[in-house]
Amino acid sequence: MSTRCTSEDTDGTALYTGLRSERPLPLECKHALHTILFDVHEYFVSLVCSILSSGWSPEKKVEVLVDPMCGSGTLPIEAALLMANTAPGLLRYSRDKKPCAAQWLDIDQQSWIHSYDTAKAADRREYLVKQMQKKHLIFASDVHSKALELAKISAQEAGVAGLISFSQQCVSKLPHPDLMRPFPSIPVKVVTNPPWDRRLDTDAEASWRQLNAFLRKLNGTAHVLCGEPSLFRLLDAYEGIGRISVKIATIDAEIRSFVTPKIE
């Protein structure tokens, strides 16, 4: 396979820019740059699958979504874009700037314009930012300042910074999940992609134990993506409500969902 095939997708965009942003990620984000080990688009799609498998659908049911190990912010940003009904290509393209496939001679150019205008009209980012008025439904935290700085920049570029509450904290120091509810009756769910050994050079087991301590406080559901399934043993024996297998290049990953009755 040629170098070009591994670095570009069919719209001509370098894979390391992710699904929505055109700005290359810095070296701190090792999991997004290890294109030798991972198909980056598959990785991002896996994160979106994590959100969708959690049942995150704010237009049908208002819920709080918490990512206590957000890293560079992909998961909470994608959750915000889903909440705002923002089409993935809307951040990359315009009426005049088209993906390569839309430039083919046998593609009706008016169809592209109609599709773009339809997506633009359906986008609710500006409306939601005005309506939310800091009553956030999405909370994202990470202990690493550089990763969190990138997450905030990416959220700003995606137009969803006003929909996400970011904080730099270790997961073990986070506020009680109940304090994140804008209203007492709103359920809370955790959707996260904790560190795992083949993805980051870190003490994955220590991070998972801290995550478990946080989940013990949660009366809700948790949805966890991991490419090292043996790490799930570090979580308490929560009631499993779903398991989805996902492929990230050669890695067999899983999204596991749990009911987490408050223990502490």
PDB file of N, CA, C and O in Angstrom, residues 159-205:
ATOM      1  N   GLY A 159     -17.373  25.225  17.006  1.00  0.00           N
ATOM      2  CA  GLY A 159     -18.547  26.026  17.313  1.00  0.00           C
ATOM      3  C   GLY A 159     -19.396  25.487  18.439  1.00  0.00           C
ATOM      4  O   GLY A 159     -20.574  25.836  18.552  1.00  0.00           O
ATOM      5  N   VAL A 160     -18.798  24.646  19.301  1.00  0.00           N
ATOM      6  CA  VAL A 160     -19.580  24.037  20.377  1.00  0.00           C
ATOM      7  C   VAL A 160     -18.975  24.303  21.755  1.00  0.00           C
ATOM      8  O   VAL A 160     -19.359  23.661  22.731  1.00  0.00           O
ATOM      9  N   ALA A 161     -18.052  25.253  21.849  1.00  0.00           N
ATOM     10  CA  ALA A 161     -17.419  25.535  23.140  1.00  0.00           C
ATOM     11  C   ALA A 161     -18.452  25.923  24.191  1.00  0.00           C
ATOM     12  O   ALA A 161     -18.297  25.615  25.374  1.00  0.00           O
ATOM     13  N   GLY A 162     -19.515  26.600  23.769  1.00  0.00           N
ATOM     14  CA  GLY A 162     -20.557  27.005  24.703  1.00  0.00           C
ATOM     15  C   GLY A 162     -21.467  25.893  25.163  1.00  0.00           C
ATOM     16  O   GLY A 162     -22.310  26.088  26.037  1.00  0.00           O
ATOM     17  N   LEU A 163     -21.294  24.696  24.581  1.00  0.00           N
ATOM     18  CA  LEU A 163     -22.141  23.553  24.939  1.00  0.00           C
ATOM     19  C   LEU A 163     -21.430  22.564  25.855  1.00  0.00           C
ATOM     20  O   LEU A 163     -22.030  21.587  26.289  1.00  0.00           O
ATOM     21  N   ILE A 164     -20.150  22.809  26.142  1.00  0.00           N
ATOM     22  CA  ILE A 164     -19.350  21.860  26.924  1.00  0.00           C
ATOM     23  C   ILE A 164     -18.698  22.583  28.097  1.00  0.00           C
ATOM     24  O   ILE A 164     -18.140  23.661  27.949  1.00  0.00           O
ATOM     25  N   SER A 165     -18.763  21.979  29.275  1.00  0.00           N
ATOM     26  CA  SER A 165     -18.060  22.490  30.451  1.00  0.00           C
ATOM     27  C   SER A 165     -16.769  21.697  30.617  1.00  0.00           C
ATOM     28  O   SER A 165     -16.798  20.500  30.912  1.00  0.00           O
ATOM     29  N   PHE A 166     -15.618  22.357  30.402  1.00  0.00           N
ATOM     30  CA  PHE A 166     -14.317  21.711  30.522  1.00  0.00           C
ATOM     31  C   PHE A 166     -13.700  22.001  31.892  1.00  0.00           C
ATOM     32  O   PHE A 166     -13.870  23.094  32.438  1.00  0.00           O
ATOM     33  N   SER A 167     -12.982  21.018  32.430  1.00  0.00           N
ATOM     34  CA  SER A 167     -12.249  21.238  33.673  1.00  0.00           C
ATOM     35  C   SER A 167     -11.004  20.359  33.690  1.00  0.00           C
ATOM     36  O   SER A 167     -11.020  19.244  33.172  1.00  0.00           O
ATOM     37  N   GLN A 168      -9.921  20.886  34.262  1.00  0.00           N
ATOM     38  CA  GLN A 168      -8.693  20.114  34.400  1.00  0.00           C
ATOM     39  C   GLN A 168      -8.648  19.522  35.791  1.00  0.00           C
ATOM     40  O   GLN A 168      -8.323  20.191  36.773  1.00  0.00           O
ATOM     41  N   GLN A 169      -8.981  18.248  35.878  1.00  0.00           N
ATOM     42  CA  GLN A 169      -8.990  17.552  37.157  1.00  0.00           C
ATOM     43  C   GLN A 169      -8.729  16.071  36.945  1.00  0.00           C
ATOM     44  O   GLN A 169      -9.094  15.512  35.915  1.00  0.00           O
ATOM     45  N   CYS A 170      -8.131  15.458  37.925  1.00  0.00           N
ATOM     46  CA  CYS A 170      -8.035  14.003  37.936  1.00  0.00           C
ATOM     47  C   CYS A 170      -9.429  13.445  38.158  1.00  0.00           C
ATOM     48  O   CYS A 170     -10.236  14.026  38.898  1.00  0.00           O
ATOM     49  N   VAL A 171      -9.736  12.335  37.527  1.00  0.00           N
ATOM     50  CA  VAL A 171     -11.079  11.768  37.642  1.00  0.00           C
ATOM     51  C   VAL A 171     -11.457  11.505  39.095  1.00  0.00           C
ATOM     52  O   VAL A 171     -12.621  11.633  39.489  1.00  0.00           O
ATOM     53  N   SER A 172     -10.464  11.186  39.930  1.00  0.00           N
ATOM     54  CA  SER A 172     -10.751  10.907  41.339  1.00  0.00           C
ATOM     55  C   SER A 172     -11.112  12.171  42.121  1.00  0.00           C
ATOM     56  O   SER A 172     -11.653  12.080  43.225  1.00  0.00           O
ATOM     57  N   LYS A 173     -10.838  13.345  41.541  1.00  0.00           N
ATOM     58  CA  LYS A 173     -11.116  14.613  42.222  1.00  0.00           C
ATOM     59  C   LYS A 173     -12.351  15.322  41.662  1.00  0.00           C
ATOM     60  O   LYS A 173     -12.688  16.425  42.104  1.00  0.00           O
ATOM     61  N   LEU A 174     -13.021  14.706  40.712  1.00  0.00           N
ATOM     62  CA  LEU A 174     -14.177  15.345  40.092  1.00  0.00           C
ATOM     63  C   LEU A 174     -15.311  15.517  41.087  1.00  0.00           C
ATOM     64  O   LEU A 174     -15.455  14.726  42.027  1.00  0.00           O
ATOM     65  N   PRO A 175     -16.164  16.528  40.890  1.00  0.00           N
ATOM     66  CA  PRO A 175     -17.336  16.684  41.751  1.00  0.00           C
ATOM     67  C   PRO A 175     -18.258  15.473  41.649  1.00  0.00           C
ATOM     68  O   PRO A 175     -18.197  14.715  40.672  1.00  0.00           O
ATOM     69  N   HIS A 176     -19.088  15.314  42.625  1.00  0.00           N
ATOM     70  CA  HIS A 176     -20.059  14.227  42.595  1.00  0.00           C
ATOM     71  C   HIS A 176     -20.933  14.381  41.351  1.00  0.00           C
ATOM     72  O   HIS A 176     -21.351  15.489  41.001  1.00  0.00           O
ATOM     73  N   PRO A 177     -21.212  13.275  40.638  1.00  0.00           N
ATOM     74  CA  PRO A 177     -22.023  13.369  39.416  1.00  0.00           C
ATOM     75  C   PRO A 177     -23.361  14.072  39.621  1.00  0.00           C
ATOM     76  O   PRO A 177     -23.848  14.759  38.716  1.00  0.00           O
ATOM     77  N   ASP A 178     -23.949  13.938  40.792  1.00  0.00           N
ATOM     78  CA  ASP A 178     -25.240  14.592  41.037  1.00  0.00           C
ATOM     79  C   ASP A 178     -25.142  16.107  40.931  1.00  0.00           C
ATOM     80  O   ASP A 178     -26.129  16.788  40.625  1.00  0.00           O
ATOM     81  N   LEU A 179     -23.946  16.657  41.195  1.00  0.00           N
ATOM     82  CA  LEU A 179     -23.765  18.103  41.146  1.00  0.00           C
ATOM     83  C   LEU A 179     -23.688  18.620  39.716  1.00  0.00           C
ATOM     84  O   LEU A 179     -23.713  19.835  39.489  1.00  0.00           O
ATOM     85  N   MET A 180     -23.584  17.716  38.747  1.00  0.00           N
ATOM     86  CA  MET A 180     -23.496  18.120  37.344  1.00  0.00           C
ATOM     87  C   MET A 180     -24.869  18.280  36.691  1.00  0.00           C
ATOM     88  O   MET A 180     -24.964  18.766  35.567  1.00  0.00           O
ATOM     89  N   ARG A 181     -25.909  17.881  37.387  1.00  0.00           N
ATOM     90  CA  ARG A 181     -27.250  17.982  36.819  1.00  0.00           C
ATOM     91  C   ARG A 181     -27.731  19.437  36.877  1.00  0.00           C
ATOM     92  O   ARG A 181     -27.745  20.041  37.950  1.00  0.00           O
ATOM     93  N   PRO A 182     -28.177  20.005  35.738  1.00  0.00           N
ATOM     94  CA  PRO A 182     -28.758  21.346  35.804  1.00  0.00           C
ATOM     95  C   PRO A 182     -30.100  21.355  36.537  1.00  0.00           C
ATOM     96  O   PRO A 182     -30.493  22.357  37.120  1.00  0.00           O
ATOM     97  N   PHE A 183     -30.776  20.183  36.511  1.00  0.00           N
ATOM     98  CA  PHE A 183     -32.024  20.005  37.251  1.00  0.00           C
ATOM     99  C   PHE A 183     -31.980  18.629  37.913  1.00  0.00           C
ATOM    100  O   PHE A 183     -31.429  17.673  37.346  1.00  0.00           O
ATOM    101  N   PRO A 184     -32.544  18.460  39.104  1.00  0.00           N
ATOM    102  CA  PRO A 184     -32.399  17.212  39.863  1.00  0.00           C
ATOM    103  C   PRO A 184     -32.877  15.953  39.140  1.00  0.00           C
ATOM    104  O   PRO A 184     -32.335  14.873  39.354  1.00  0.00           O
ATOM    105  N   SER A 185     -33.894  16.082  38.304  1.00  0.00           N
ATOM    106  CA  SER A 185     -34.491  14.879  37.708  1.00  0.00           C
ATOM    107  C   SER A 185     -33.772  14.385  36.454  1.00  0.00           C
ATOM    108  O   SER A 185     -34.092  13.332  35.917  1.00  0.00           O
ATOM    109  N   ILE A 186     -32.777  15.129  35.969  1.00  0.00           N
ATOM    110  CA  ILE A 186     -32.100  14.754  34.722  1.00  0.00           C
ATOM    111  C   ILE A 186     -31.097  13.626  34.975  1.00  0.00           C
ATOM    112  O   ILE A 186     -30.233  13.750  35.848  1.00  0.00           O
ATOM    113  N   PRO A 187     -31.195  12.524  34.241  1.00  0.00           N
ATOM    114  CA  PRO A 187     -30.238  11.425  34.439  1.00  0.00           C
ATOM    115  C   PRO A 187     -28.842  11.772  33.936  1.00  0.00           C
ATOM    116  O   PRO A 187     -28.670  12.633  33.066  1.00  0.00           O
ATOM    117  N   VAL A 188     -27.844  11.086  34.502  1.00  0.00           N
ATOM    118  CA  VAL A 188     -26.444  11.300  34.126  1.00  0.00           C
ATOM    119  C   VAL A 188     -25.888  10.007  33.551  1.00  0.00           C
ATOM    120  O   VAL A 188     -26.101   8.922  34.094  1.00  0.00           O
ATOM    121  N   LYS A 189     -25.160  10.128  32.432  1.00  0.00           N
ATOM    122  CA  LYS A 189     -24.462   8.967  31.881  1.00  0.00           C
ATOM    123  C   LYS A 189     -23.009   9.333  31.614  1.00  0.00           C
ATOM    124  O   LYS A 189     -22.689  10.471  31.257  1.00  0.00           O
ATOM    125  N   VAL A 190     -22.147   8.359  31.840  1.00  0.00           N
ATOM    126  CA  VAL A 190     -20.719   8.525  31.577  1.00  0.00           C
ATOM    127  C   VAL A 190     -20.395   7.816  30.265  1.00  0.00           C
ATOM    128  O   VAL A 190     -20.761   6.646  30.076  1.00  0.00           O
ATOM    129  N   VAL A 191     -19.757   8.525  29.358  1.00  0.00           N
ATOM    130  CA  VAL A 191     -19.281   7.937  28.105  1.00  0.00           C
ATOM    131  C   VAL A 191     -17.814   8.319  27.982  1.00  0.00           C
ATOM    132  O   VAL A 191     -17.481   9.506  27.943  1.00  0.00           O
ATOM    133  N   THR A 192     -16.924   7.321  27.952  1.00  0.00           N
ATOM    134  CA  THR A 192     -15.500   7.652  28.010  1.00  0.00           C
ATOM    135  C   THR A 192     -14.639   6.604  27.320  1.00  0.00           C
ATOM    136  O   THR A 192     -15.071   5.470  27.091  1.00  0.00           O
ATOM    137  N   ASN A 193     -13.437   7.010  27.010  1.00  0.00           N
ATOM    138  CA  ASN A 193     -12.425   6.140  26.389  1.00  0.00           C
ATOM    139  C   ASN A 193     -11.154   6.258  27.215  1.00  0.00           C
ATOM    140  O   ASN A 193     -10.261   7.031  26.904  1.00  0.00           O
ATOM    141  N   PRO A 194     -11.067   5.499  28.325  1.00  0.00           N
ATOM    142  CA  PRO A 194      -9.912   5.626  29.237  1.00  0.00           C
ATOM    143  C   PRO A 194      -8.622   5.168  28.564  1.00  0.00           C
ATOM    144  O   PRO A 194      -8.645   4.497  27.525  1.00  0.00           O
ATOM    145  N   PRO A 195      -7.474   5.503  29.145  1.00  0.00           N
ATOM    146  CA  PRO A 195      -6.194   5.039  28.596  1.00  0.00           C
ATOM    147  C   PRO A 195      -6.115   3.517  28.585  1.00  0.00           C
ATOM    148  O   PRO A 195      -6.616   2.857  29.492  1.00  0.00           O
ATOM    149  N   TRP A 196      -5.500   2.992  27.542  1.00  0.00           N
ATOM    150  CA  TRP A 196      -5.185   1.568  27.518  1.00  0.00           C
ATOM    151  C   TRP A 196      -3.803   1.412  26.899  1.00  0.00           C
ATOM    152  O   TRP A 196      -3.390   2.200  26.081  1.00  0.00           O
ATOM    153  N   ASP A 197      -3.088   0.387  27.347  1.00  0.00           N
ATOM    154  CA  ASP A 197      -1.635   0.310  27.165  1.00  0.00           C
ATOM    155  C   ASP A 197      -1.161   0.487  25.730  1.00  0.00           C
ATOM    156  O   ASP A 197      -0.158   1.118  25.483  1.00  0.00           O
ATOM    157  N   ARG A 198      -1.878  -0.111  24.764  1.00  0.00           N
ATOM    158  CA  ARG A 198      -1.397  -0.036  23.393  1.00  0.00           C
ATOM    159  C   ARG A 198      -1.667   1.322  22.769  1.00  0.00           C
ATOM    160  O   ARG A 198      -1.219   1.610  21.675  1.00  0.00           O
ATOM    161  N   ARG A 199      -2.426   2.187  23.450  1.00  0.00           N
ATOM    162  CA  ARG A 199      -2.779   3.482  22.890  1.00  0.00           C
ATOM    163  C   ARG A 199      -1.951   4.603  23.479  1.00  0.00           C
ATOM    164  O   ARG A 199      -1.565   5.532  22.790  1.00  0.00           O
ATOM    165  N   LEU A 200      -1.667   4.534  24.758  1.00  0.00           N
ATOM    166  CA  LEU A 200      -0.927   5.601  25.421  1.00  0.00           C
ATOM    167  C   LEU A 200       0.131   5.014  26.351  1.00  0.00           C
ATOM    168  O   LEU A 200      -0.073   3.959  26.946  1.00  0.00           O
ATOM    169  N   ASP A 201       1.239   5.720  26.456  1.00  0.00           N
ATOM    170  CA  ASP A 201       2.300   5.291  27.373  1.00  0.00           C
ATOM    171  C   ASP A 201       1.975   5.800  28.771  1.00  0.00           C
ATOM    172  O   ASP A 201       2.424   6.856  29.203  1.00  0.00           O
ATOM    173  N   THR A 202       1.177   5.059  29.497  1.00  0.00           N
ATOM    174  CA  THR A 202       0.741   5.513  30.809  1.00  0.00           C
ATOM    175  C   THR A 202       0.400   4.296  31.659  1.00  0.00           C
ATOM    176  O   THR A 202       0.352   3.172  31.179  1.00  0.00           O
ATOM    177  N   ASP A 203       0.184   4.526  32.937  1.00  0.00           N
ATOM    178  CA  ASP A 203      -0.230   3.458  33.838  1.00  0.00           C
ATOM    179  C   ASP A 203      -1.736   3.291  33.699  1.00  0.00           C
ATOM    180  O   ASP A 203      -2.516   3.927  34.410  1.00  0.00           O
ATOM    181  N   ALA A 204      -2.137   2.463  32.768  1.00  0.00           N
ATOM    182  CA  ALA A 204      -3.557   2.321  32.466  1.00  0.00           C
ATOM    183  C   ALA A 204      -4.341   1.799  33.662  1.00  0.00           C
ATOM    184  O   ALA A 204      -5.455   2.252  33.930  1.00  0.00           O
ATOM    185  N   GLU A 205      -3.771   0.850  34.398  1.00  0.00           N
ATOM    186  CA  GLU A 205      -4.513   0.256  35.509  1.00  0.00           C
ATOM    187  C   GLU A 205      -4.833   1.291  36.582  1.00  0.00           C
ATOM    188  O   GLU A 205      -5.937   1.291  37.138  1.00  0.00           O
TER     189      GLU A 205
END
